[in-house]
Each structure stands twice: as C-alpha cells, then as structure tokens.
CSV table of C-alpha atoms and ligand atoms in Angstrom, one decimal:
chain,number,residue,atom,x,y,z
A,16,UNK,CA,-22.6,42.8,3.0
A,17,UNK,CA,-18.9,42.1,2.5
A,18,UNK,CA,-16.7,39.7,4.5
A,19,UNK,CA,-15.6,42.6,6.7
A,20,UNK,CA,-19.1,42.5,8.2
A,21,UNK,CA,-19.3,38.7,8.4
A,22,UNK,CA,-16.3,38.9,10.7
A,23,UNK,CA,-17.7,41.5,13.1
A,24,UNK,CA,-19.6,40.6,16.2
A,25,UNK,CA,-23.2,41.5,15.7
A,26,UNK,CA,-25.9,42.4,18.4
A,27,UNK,CA,-29.4,43.6,18.4
A,28,UNK,CA,-28.8,46.4,20.9
A,29,UNK,CA,-26.1,48.1,23.0
A,30,UNK,CA,-27.2,46.1,26.1
A,31,UNK,CA,-26.6,42.9,24.2
A,32,UNK,CA,-23.2,44.1,23.0
A,33,UNK,CA,-22.2,44.9,26.5
A,34,UNK,CA,-23.4,41.6,27.8
A,35,UNK,CA,-21.9,39.6,24.9
A,36,UNK,CA,-18.5,41.3,24.9
A,37,UNK,CA,-18.0,42.6,28.4
A,38,UNK,CA,-15.4,44.8,26.9
A,39,UNK,CA,-12.5,46.2,28.9
A,40,UNK,CA,-11.4,48.2,25.8
A,41,UNK,CA,-13.5,50.7,24.0
A,42,UNK,CA,-15.8,49.3,21.2
A,43,UNK,CA,-17.0,51.2,18.2
A,44,UNK,CA,-20.6,50.1,17.5
A,45,UNK,CA,-21.7,50.6,13.9
A,46,UNK,CA,-25.3,51.3,13.2
A,47,UNK,CA,-25.9,50.5,9.5
A,48,UNK,CA,-29.4,52.0,9.6
A,49,UNK,CA,-28.0,55.3,10.7
A,50,UNK,CA,-25.5,55.4,7.8
A,51,UNK,CA,-28.3,54.5,5.4
A,52,UNK,CA,-30.5,57.2,6.7
A,53,UNK,CA,-27.8,59.9,6.6
A,54,UNK,CA,-26.7,58.9,3.0
A,55,UNK,CA,-30.4,58.8,1.9
A,56,UNK,CA,-30.9,62.4,3.2
A,57,UNK,CA,-28.3,63.7,0.7
A,58,UNK,CA,-28.9,61.3,-2.2
A,59,UNK,CA,-32.6,62.1,-2.1
A,60,UNK,CA,-32.5,65.8,-1.4
A,61,UNK,CA,-29.3,67.4,-2.6
A,62,UNK,CA,-29.7,68.6,-6.2
A,63,UNK,CA,-26.2,67.3,-7.3
A,64,UNK,CA,-23.5,64.9,-6.2
A,65,UNK,CA,-22.8,64.2,-2.5
A,66,UNK,CA,-19.1,63.5,-2.0
A,67,UNK,CA,-18.3,61.8,1.3
A,68,UNK,CA,-15.4,63.7,3.0
A,69,UNK,CA,-13.2,60.8,3.7
A,70,UNK,CA,-11.1,62.6,6.4
A,71,UNK,CA,-14.1,62.6,8.8
A,72,UNK,CA,-13.9,58.8,9.1
A,73,UNK,CA,-11.8,56.7,6.7
A,74,UNK,CA,-12.3,53.4,8.4
A,75,UNK,CA,-13.0,50.7,5.8
A,76,UNK,CA,-16.0,49.4,7.6
A,77,UNK,CA,-17.6,52.9,7.6
A,78,UNK,CA,-16.7,53.3,3.9
A,79,UNK,CA,-18.4,49.9,3.2
A,80,UNK,CA,-21.5,51.1,4.9
A,81,UNK,CA,-21.7,54.3,3.0
A,82,UNK,CA,-21.0,52.5,-0.2
A,83,UNK,CA,-23.8,50.1,0.6
A,84,UNK,CA,-26.0,53.1,1.2
A,85,UNK,CA,-25.3,54.4,-2.3
A,86,UNK,CA,-22.4,56.9,-1.9
A,87,UNK,CA,-20.2,56.7,-5.0
A,88,UNK,CA,-18.4,60.1,-4.9
A,89,UNK,CA,-15.6,60.8,-2.4
A,90,UNK,CA,-13.9,64.1,-1.3
A,91,UNK,CA,-10.4,62.6,-1.2
A,92,UNK,CA,-8.3,65.5,0.1
A,93,UNK,CA,-4.9,63.8,-0.2
A,94,UNK,CA,-3.1,61.2,-2.4
A,95,UNK,CA,-3.4,58.8,0.6
A,96,UNK,CA,-7.2,59.1,0.7
A,97,UNK,CA,-7.4,58.6,-3.1
A,98,UNK,CA,-5.3,55.4,-2.8
A,99,UNK,CA,-7.4,54.2,0.2
A,100,UNK,CA,-10.7,54.7,-1.7
A,101,UNK,CA,-9.5,53.2,-5.0
A,102,UNK,CA,-8.1,50.1,-3.2
A,103,UNK,CA,-11.5,49.5,-1.6
A,104,UNK,CA,-13.7,50.6,-4.5
A,105,UNK,CA,-12.0,50.6,-7.9
A,106,UNK,CA,-15.0,52.3,-9.5
A,107,UNK,CA,-15.4,55.1,-7.0
A,108,UNK,CA,-15.3,58.7,-8.2
A,109,UNK,CA,-12.6,60.6,-6.4
A,110,UNK,CA,-12.3,64.4,-6.3
A,111,UNK,CA,-9.1,65.9,-4.9
A,112,UNK,CA,-10.7,68.7,-2.9
A,113,UNK,CA,-7.7,70.0,-0.9
A,114,UNK,CA,-6.4,73.5,-1.9
A,115,UNK,CA,-2.8,72.3,-1.2
A,116,UNK,CA,-1.1,69.2,-2.7
A,117,UNK,CA,2.3,67.8,-1.9
A,118,UNK,CA,4.7,68.2,-4.9
A,119,UNK,CA,4.0,65.6,-7.5
A,120,UNK,CA,0.7,64.4,-6.0
A,121,UNK,CA,-1.5,66.3,-8.5
A,122,UNK,CA,0.4,64.5,-11.3
A,123,UNK,CA,-0.1,61.0,-9.7
A,124,UNK,CA,-3.8,61.8,-9.0
A,125,UNK,CA,-4.4,62.8,-12.6
A,126,UNK,CA,-2.2,60.3,-14.5
A,127,UNK,CA,-2.5,57.2,-12.3
A,128,UNK,CA,-6.0,57.6,-10.9
A,129,UNK,CA,-7.7,59.7,-13.6
A,130,UNK,CA,-8.8,62.4,-11.1
A,131,UNK,CA,-9.9,65.6,-12.9
A,132,UNK,CA,-11.4,67.7,-10.0
A,133,UNK,CA,-8.9,69.8,-8.0
A,134,UNK,CA,-9.1,72.9,-5.7
A,135,UNK,CA,-6.8,75.9,-5.6
A,136,UNK,CA,-6.9,79.2,-3.8
A,137,UNK,CA,-3.7,80.9,-5.0
A,138,UNK,CA,-1.6,81.4,-8.1
A,139,UNK,CA,1.2,79.1,-6.9
A,140,UNK,CA,-1.0,76.1,-6.5
A,141,UNK,CA,-2.8,76.8,-9.8
A,142,UNK,CA,0.5,77.0,-11.7
A,143,UNK,CA,1.9,73.9,-10.0
A,144,UNK,CA,-1.2,71.9,-10.7
A,145,UNK,CA,-1.3,72.9,-14.4
A,146,UNK,CA,2.4,72.2,-14.8
A,147,UNK,CA,2.3,68.8,-13.1
A,148,UNK,CA,-0.7,67.6,-15.1
A,149,UNK,CA,0.6,68.9,-18.4
A,150,UNK,CA,-2.4,71.3,-18.8
A,151,UNK,CA,-4.7,68.7,-20.3
A,152,UNK,CA,-7.6,71.3,-20.7
A,153,UNK,CA,-10.1,68.9,-19.1
A,154,UNK,CA,-9.5,69.6,-15.4
A,155,UNK,CA,-12.3,71.1,-13.3
A,156,UNK,CA,-10.4,73.5,-11.1
A,157,UNK,CA,-12.4,74.8,-8.2
A,158,UNK,CA,-11.4,78.2,-6.8
A,159,UNK,CA,-12.0,78.1,-3.0
A,160,UNK,CA,-13.6,81.2,-1.5
A,161,UNK,CA,-13.4,82.1,2.2
A,162,UNK,CA,-16.9,81.8,3.7
A,163,UNK,CA,-18.0,84.2,6.4
A,164,UNK,CA,-17.7,82.5,9.8
A,165,UNK,CA,-20.6,82.6,12.2
A,166,UNK,CA,-23.0,79.7,11.7
A,167,UNK,CA,-20.5,76.9,12.4
A,168,UNK,CA,-18.7,75.6,15.5
A,169,UNK,CA,-15.4,75.1,13.6
A,170,UNK,CA,-14.4,77.7,11.0
A,171,UNK,CA,-12.7,76.5,7.9
A,172,UNK,CA,-11.9,79.7,6.0
A,173,UNK,CA,-8.9,81.2,7.8
A,174,UNK,CA,-6.4,78.7,6.5
A,175,UNK,CA,-7.7,78.3,3.0
A,176,UNK,CA,-9.9,80.3,0.7
A,177,UNK,CA,-9.7,83.7,-0.9
A,178,UNK,CA,-11.8,86.8,-1.5
A,179,UNK,CA,-14.4,87.3,-4.2
A,180,UNK,CA,-12.1,89.8,-6.0
A,181,UNK,CA,-9.1,87.5,-6.0
A,182,UNK,CA,-11.4,84.5,-6.7
A,183,UNK,CA,-12.7,86.2,-9.8
A,184,UNK,CA,-9.1,86.8,-11.0
A,185,UNK,CA,-8.2,83.2,-10.3
A,186,UNK,CA,-11.3,82.0,-12.2
A,187,UNK,CA,-10.1,84.0,-15.2
A,188,UNK,CA,-6.6,82.5,-15.0
A,189,UNK,CA,-8.1,79.0,-14.9
A,190,UNK,CA,-10.1,79.9,-18.1
A,191,UNK,CA,-7.0,81.3,-19.7
A,192,UNK,CA,-5.2,78.0,-19.1
A,193,UNK,CA,-8.1,76.3,-21.0
A,194,UNK,CA,-9.2,74.3,-17.9
A,195,UNK,CA,-12.7,74.5,-16.6
A,196,UNK,CA,-13.2,77.2,-13.9
A,197,UNK,CA,-15.4,76.1,-10.9
A,198,UNK,CA,-16.1,77.5,-7.4
A,199,UNK,CA,-16.2,76.0,-3.9
A,200,UNK,CA,-16.3,77.1,-0.3
A,201,UNK,CA,-16.7,75.6,3.2
A,202,UNK,CA,-19.1,77.3,5.6
A,203,UNK,CA,-17.3,75.6,8.6
A,204,UNK,CA,-18.0,72.3,10.3
A,205,UNK,CA,-21.1,71.6,12.5
A,206,UNK,CA,-22.8,74.6,10.8
A,207,UNK,CA,-26.1,75.3,12.7
A,208,UNK,CA,-27.4,77.9,10.3
A,209,UNK,CA,-28.7,77.1,6.9
A,210,UNK,CA,-28.4,80.8,6.1
A,211,UNK,CA,-24.6,80.4,6.0
A,212,UNK,CA,-24.9,78.4,2.8
A,213,UNK,CA,-27.2,81.1,1.3
A,214,UNK,CA,-24.6,83.8,2.3
A,215,UNK,CA,-21.8,81.8,0.7
A,216,UNK,CA,-23.7,81.1,-2.5
A,217,UNK,CA,-24.4,84.9,-2.7
A,218,UNK,CA,-20.7,85.4,-2.5
A,219,UNK,CA,-20.1,82.9,-5.2
A,220,UNK,CA,-22.7,84.6,-7.4
A,221,UNK,CA,-20.9,87.9,-7.1
A,222,UNK,CA,-17.6,86.2,-7.8
A,223,UNK,CA,-18.9,84.6,-11.0
A,224,UNK,CA,-20.3,88.0,-12.2
A,225,UNK,CA,-17.0,89.7,-11.5
A,226,UNK,CA,-15.0,87.1,-13.3
A,227,UNK,CA,-17.1,87.2,-16.4
A,228,UNK,CA,-16.3,83.5,-17.1
A,229,UNK,CA,-18.6,80.6,-17.5
A,230,UNK,CA,-18.6,78.4,-14.4
A,231,UNK,CA,-18.4,74.6,-14.9
A,232,UNK,CA,-19.6,73.5,-11.4
A,233,UNK,CA,-20.2,74.7,-7.9
A,234,UNK,CA,-19.2,72.7,-4.8
A,235,UNK,CA,-20.9,74.0,-1.6
A,236,UNK,CA,-18.5,72.0,0.7
A,237,UNK,CA,-19.4,70.2,3.9
A,238,UNK,CA,-20.5,71.6,7.3
A,239,UNK,CA,-23.9,70.0,7.6
A,240,UNK,CA,-24.4,69.2,11.3
A,241,UNK,CA,-24.8,66.1,13.4
A,242,UNK,CA,-27.0,65.7,16.5
A,243,UNK,CA,-25.2,66.2,19.8
A,244,UNK,CA,-26.5,66.4,23.3
A,245,UNK,CA,-26.5,70.1,23.8
A,246,UNK,CA,-27.6,71.4,20.4
A,247,UNK,CA,-31.0,71.5,18.9
A,248,UNK,CA,-30.5,71.0,15.1
A,249,UNK,CA,-32.5,72.9,12.5
A,250,UNK,CA,-34.5,70.4,10.4
A,251,UNK,CA,-32.5,69.1,7.4
A,252,UNK,CA,-35.0,70.3,4.9
A,253,UNK,CA,-34.2,73.9,6.0
A,254,UNK,CA,-30.7,73.3,4.6
A,255,UNK,CA,-31.8,71.8,1.3
A,256,UNK,CA,-34.6,74.3,0.8
A,257,UNK,CA,-32.3,77.3,1.6
A,258,UNK,CA,-29.6,76.0,-0.6
A,259,UNK,CA,-32.0,75.3,-3.5
A,260,UNK,CA,-33.5,78.8,-3.2
A,261,UNK,CA,-30.1,80.5,-3.1
A,262,UNK,CA,-28.9,78.5,-6.1
A,263,UNK,CA,-31.9,79.8,-8.0
A,264,UNK,CA,-30.4,83.3,-7.7
A,265,UNK,CA,-27.4,82.1,-9.8
A,266,UNK,CA,-29.7,81.7,-12.8
A,267,UNK,CA,-27.5,78.9,-14.1
A,268,UNK,CA,-30.1,76.2,-14.7
A,269,UNK,CA,-28.0,73.2,-15.5
A,270,UNK,CA,-24.9,74.1,-13.3
A,271,UNK,CA,-23.4,70.8,-12.0
A,272,UNK,CA,-23.5,70.9,-8.1
A,273,UNK,CA,-21.6,69.1,-5.5
A,274,UNK,CA,-21.4,69.0,-1.7
A,275,UNK,CA,-18.9,67.3,0.6
A,276,UNK,CA,-20.5,66.2,3.8
A,277,UNK,CA,-18.3,64.4,6.3
A,278,UNK,CA,-19.7,64.7,9.8
A,279,UNK,CA,-23.4,64.5,8.6
A,280,UNK,CA,-22.7,61.2,6.9
A,281,UNK,CA,-20.8,59.4,9.6
A,282,UNK,CA,-21.4,60.9,13.0
A,283,UNK,CA,-24.7,59.2,13.9
A,284,UNK,CA,-23.6,55.8,12.7
A,285,UNK,CA,-21.2,55.1,15.6
A,286,UNK,CA,-21.8,54.7,19.3
A,287,UNK,CA,-18.8,54.1,21.5
A,288,UNK,CA,-18.9,51.7,24.5
A,289,UNK,CA,-16.4,52.7,27.2
A,290,UNK,CA,-15.9,51.3,30.6
A,291,UNK,CA,-15.3,53.0,34.0
A,292,UNK,CA,-12.0,51.8,35.4
A,293,UNK,CA,-11.8,53.9,38.6
A,294,UNK,CA,-13.9,56.4,40.5
A,295,UNK,CA,-12.5,59.0,43.0
A,296,UNK,CA,-15.3,61.2,44.2
A,297,UNK,CA,-16.5,63.1,41.1
A,298,UNK,CA,-13.5,62.1,39.1
A,299,UNK,CA,-14.0,59.1,36.7
A,300,UNK,CA,-11.2,57.3,34.8
A,301,UNK,CA,-12.4,55.5,31.7
A,302,UNK,CA,-10.7,53.4,29.1
A,303,UNK,CA,-10.7,56.1,26.3
A,304,UNK,CA,-9.8,59.8,26.2
A,305,UNK,CA,-8.6,62.7,24.1
A,306,UNK,CA,-5.7,60.8,22.6
A,307,UNK,CA,-8.2,58.2,21.5
A,308,UNK,CA,-11.8,58.8,20.4
A,309,UNK,CA,-12.4,62.2,22.1
A,310,UNK,CA,-9.8,64.4,20.3
A,311,UNK,CA,-12.5,66.7,18.7
A,312,UNK,CA,-13.7,67.9,22.1
A,313,UNK,CA,-10.4,69.6,22.5
A,314,UNK,CA,-10.7,71.9,19.5
A,315,UNK,CA,-11.3,75.6,20.3
A,316,UNK,CA,-14.9,76.4,19.6
A,317,UNK,CA,-16.2,72.8,19.5
A,318,UNK,CA,-18.4,72.7,22.5
A,319,UNK,CA,-20.8,69.9,21.4
A,320,UNK,CA,-21.3,67.0,23.8
A,321,UNK,CA,-21.8,63.4,22.8
A,322,UNK,CA,-25.0,62.0,24.3
A,323,UNK,CA,-23.9,59.7,27.2
A,324,UNK,CA,-25.7,56.8,28.9
A,325,UNK,CA,-24.5,54.7,31.8
A,326,UNK,CA,-25.1,50.9,31.9
A,327,UNK,CA,-24.6,48.6,34.9
A,328,UNK,CA,-23.7,45.0,34.2
A,329,UNK,CA,-25.0,42.5,36.7
A,330,UNK,CA,-25.8,38.7,36.5
A,331,UNK,CA,-25.1,38.7,32.8
A,332,UNK,CA,-27.4,41.6,31.9
A,333,UNK,CA,-26.7,45.2,31.0
A,334,UNK,CA,-29.3,47.8,32.1
A,335,UNK,CA,-29.4,51.6,31.8
A,336,UNK,CA,-28.7,53.3,35.2
A,337,UNK,CA,-31.5,55.8,35.6
A,338,UNK,CA,-32.0,58.1,38.5
A,339,UNK,CA,-30.3,61.4,39.5
A,340,UNK,CA,-27.3,62.6,37.7
A,341,UNK,CA,-24.3,64.8,38.6
A,342,UNK,CA,-21.4,66.3,36.8
A,343,UNK,CA,-18.2,64.2,36.6
A,344,UNK,CA,-14.7,65.1,35.4
A,345,UNK,CA,-13.9,62.3,32.9
A,346,UNK,CA,-10.2,61.3,32.5
A,347,UNK,CA,-8.7,59.1,29.8
A,348,UNK,CA,-6.4,56.1,30.6
A,349,UNK,CA,-3.0,57.7,29.7
A,350,UNK,CA,-0.5,59.2,32.2
A,351,UNK,CA,-1.0,62.7,30.7
A,352,UNK,CA,-2.9,65.2,32.9
A,353,UNK,CA,-4.2,66.8,29.7
A,354,UNK,CA,-6.1,63.6,29.0
A,355,UNK,CA,-9.4,64.8,30.4
A,356,UNK,CA,-12.6,65.7,28.7
A,357,UNK,CA,-12.7,69.5,28.6
A,358,UNK,CA,-16.2,69.8,30.1
A,359,UNK,CA,-17.9,67.8,32.9
A,360,UNK,CA,-20.2,65.0,31.8
A,361,UNK,CA,-23.6,64.6,33.5
A,362,UNK,CA,-23.8,60.9,34.5
A,363,UNK,CA,-25.7,58.7,37.0
A,364,UNK,CA,-24.5,59.7,40.5
A,365,UNK,CA,-24.2,56.0,41.4
A,366,UNK,CA,-21.8,55.2,38.6
A,367,UNK,CA,-18.9,52.9,39.7
A,368,UNK,CA,-16.0,51.0,38.3
A,369,UNK,CA,-17.1,48.2,35.9
A,370,UNK,CA,-20.1,50.3,34.7
A,371,UNK,CA,-20.2,51.1,31.0
A,372,UNK,CA,-20.7,54.5,29.4
A,373,UNK,CA,-21.9,54.7,25.8
A,374,UNK,CA,-21.4,57.9,23.8
A,375,UNK,CA,-23.6,58.4,20.7
A,376,UNK,CA,-22.9,60.4,17.5
A,377,UNK,CA,-19.2,59.4,17.8
A,378,UNK,CA,-18.5,58.6,14.1
A,379,UNK,CA,-16.9,61.9,13.0
A,380,UNK,CA,-13.4,63.0,13.7
A,381,UNK,CA,-12.9,60.4,16.3
A,382,UNK,CA,-11.7,57.2,14.6
A,383,UNK,CA,-9.7,59.4,12.2
A,384,UNK,CA,-7.9,61.3,14.9
A,385,UNK,CA,-7.0,58.7,17.4
A,386,UNK,CA,-3.4,58.0,18.3
A,387,UNK,CA,-1.5,55.1,19.8
A,388,UNK,CA,-0.1,57.4,22.5
A,389,UNK,CA,0.9,55.6,25.7
A,390,UNK,CA,0.0,52.2,24.3
A,391,UNK,CA,-3.8,52.8,24.0
A,392,UNK,CA,-5.5,52.6,20.6
A,393,UNK,CA,-9.2,51.8,20.5
A,394,UNK,CA,-9.9,49.5,17.6
A,395,UNK,CA,-12.6,47.0,18.6
A,396,UNK,CA,-15.7,47.0,16.4
A,397,UNK,CA,-19.2,45.6,16.6
A,398,UNK,CA,-22.4,45.9,14.6
A,399,UNK,CA,-25.7,46.9,16.2
A,400,UNK,CA,-28.9,46.2,14.5
A,401,UNK,CA,-29.3,45.6,10.8
B,28,PLP,C1,-12.5,70.6,2.0
B,28,PLP,C2,-13.4,70.0,3.1
B,28,PLP,N1,-14.5,69.4,2.6
B,28,PLP,C3,-15.3,68.8,3.5
B,28,PLP,C4,-15.1,68.7,4.8
B,28,PLP,C5,-16.0,68.0,5.7
B,28,PLP,O1,-16.6,68.8,6.6
B,28,PLP,P1,-17.8,68.4,7.5
B,28,PLP,O2,-17.4,67.2,8.2
B,28,PLP,O3,-18.0,69.6,8.4
B,28,PLP,O4,-19.0,68.1,6.6
B,28,PLP,C6,-13.9,69.3,5.3
B,28,PLP,C7,-13.6,69.2,6.7
B,28,PLP,O5,-12.5,69.6,7.2
B,28,PLP,C8,-13.0,70.0,4.4
B,28,PLP,O6,-11.9,70.5,4.8
C-alpha cells in the first residue's frame, strides 16, 4: 500500500483501536477487506464498467483502497472531482456524469483531461457542451431519463432526468451533432428493489426504439444498497441477475455498459468510533453529530440506521457492553438544538460518559458531507485489519 497507509495507525480490531487511541475525537476506521469485497462484487458480476461515484466519499484514503481493489473508472460529477482523481491517479478513467456543468467546465474536462463521456437532460446543456468542446464528434453524450421512484430511499429523478419521449428527441439531436448518443438513469439511492433497474431498463428500451438511433452505451447509474441496521438487503445476485435479464430485452448484444455505484462501494468499509461525553437520563451527548458524520440521517426519506455497538473502556481494555438496551436521544457536540440524530438509538442502558459507540456502514455520504461548523470537524483515521 501507499505511504498514506504507512502513516495511519493500524489495529487488528475495534477494541484494539479504542484501547490504543482512547480517542476523544471521532475516528474513521477503514476496513480494507470490506472495500475489496465490495469492489470485487461489481468487478466480478457487472457485465460492464463499474464507475465509483466519487461524491459518496472522495477521501484520498478511500480512493486508494478502491484503486487497490481494482476500480479504475470514476463517476466524476464535477471539474473538482476530475481534478481530485487525476491528481491521485493520472491513469484513471474519468466520466463527467453530471447533467449540469458550470460554464467552461465541459471545455476544460475535454481539452485538459481528455474526458469524452458527458450527461445531458435538456437542449441547453447539450448545446452548451457541444459549443464548448468544439463538437469533436467523438463524445459519448448520455441522455438522462427520470426513473420511476419507489424502490429507493432517496429519489434522484425529480431534479434531473427527462421523459422517454423527450429523451428520444434528445438522442436524435445528439446523433445529428455527430456525437455518440447514449442513455443513463439513476433509480435512486439505497434502492432495495432489483426490479427498479428492470423497470428503468424497459424505459430505456422504449426510448431507444422511439429515437430510431443507434445507441453507443447504457449507464444504469448507482443506487445499489448498503447494509444498515433496520433493513434486510436482497442478495446482490438478484440485482445482477435482474439487470442481466432486463438487458437481454434490448437485443443489443455488444452494447457497452456502465454503472455508477457510490454507497455500495464505500459504505461498509468505514466504522466510526465516537465517545459519549455526557449523559442526562435518556439523552446522550457524543462527539459527532449531524454537522459531522451523520448528515445523511437528516435527509427526508432516509430512515436507515447505522448498526451501533457500545464499548466500555476499563483497565486498558475495551469490551462490548452487552445486556438490556433502551432508546436514547443522541445529540452532537455543537450548540445547535438541531444537532440531534433524528431517531432514537437503541443502546446499552448502562451507557455512561467515557464509553465509546461505534457505528458501522458509515462510509457513504458522511465524510463527504461533514462541515467544520462550530469548530468540530472529524478527521482522525485508523486502519482495522488487513
Ligand atoms: C449521477 C449519480 N451517479 C451515481 C450516484 C451514486 O449513487 P449511489 O451512492 O446511490 O450508488 C449518484 C448519487 O447522487 C448520482 O447522482
């Protein structure tokens, strides 16, 4: 591994990390085996290129682990993400998969970084992209369709995406420009139904037929789920089998395929160690909150819970606190009353200040959304296992 890892404290287990660090600030614990397992799932089973959605966790340590696990394609949805990835991996394959680009950024992505994959969902962005890049007739321009909401906790089709009719029209316009027309959609994040992909692929099929153009690639987006405490996940092979079967209906044997998993590649790889600072009855005050690692819990519709475990630390040893549990209101460390986890957390009823709480499956949309509000900014890191 790279120097970034050599510098990180390394432990065999969470218990050893707590004992070794006795951290008063939150610690992100990276689990290389989990990153390797998640990446392997897509590299071995998805019948195309798996692009890591960088926005889900752009931390250089996470990127290194995914690179080490074999990920080479990146859904870089802004110029900033392209620059970040190319700085770290000059040979990485970047795809600019945001339907909206700031003025001039399409030009820089194409001319400076050689990016040729872009997304649009309207005439204005198509025309701007073609104008900025000089219409090189070698861009793959993905028209983004709105997917039916339903299977996912977080929908991603009300802000971007268009209808099959309008999508067909845009595909024709891409072809008229001489660029390569392609299609994409996003079924929504933490999608618990593999059928959502089949439904969206059917919509893509109808759009292709309506357009009458030859499609250059299909990108089925992200949305693949991660394990959280209160959701039973369908097995992964359901997703890959359903997707493969639905793709068969397109009858486009050699169509290049892509997907853009974010959460499914990075969530499981991080456990977060936090510490209890104060207890008042059933109110707990811990050293991290919604302005730090727990922002995603505040999103409307996101009702997944991170699996939580309490550890006591005594005489140099950390041990899990077993026994009866009860619900606690968990507050973050800032002065803001809003800084409270939106749902109670079931924790050992004997929990007390100085105890530690670990939260698992914390890799996605946590590190990427934290803020330095009120002087708190979790940024301590450790490695757990190999
Ligand atoms: C265009 C695009 N692709 C991929 C992703 C990653 O989605 P997920 O983390 O649900 O896999 C997102 C998330 O916002 C997105 O907007």
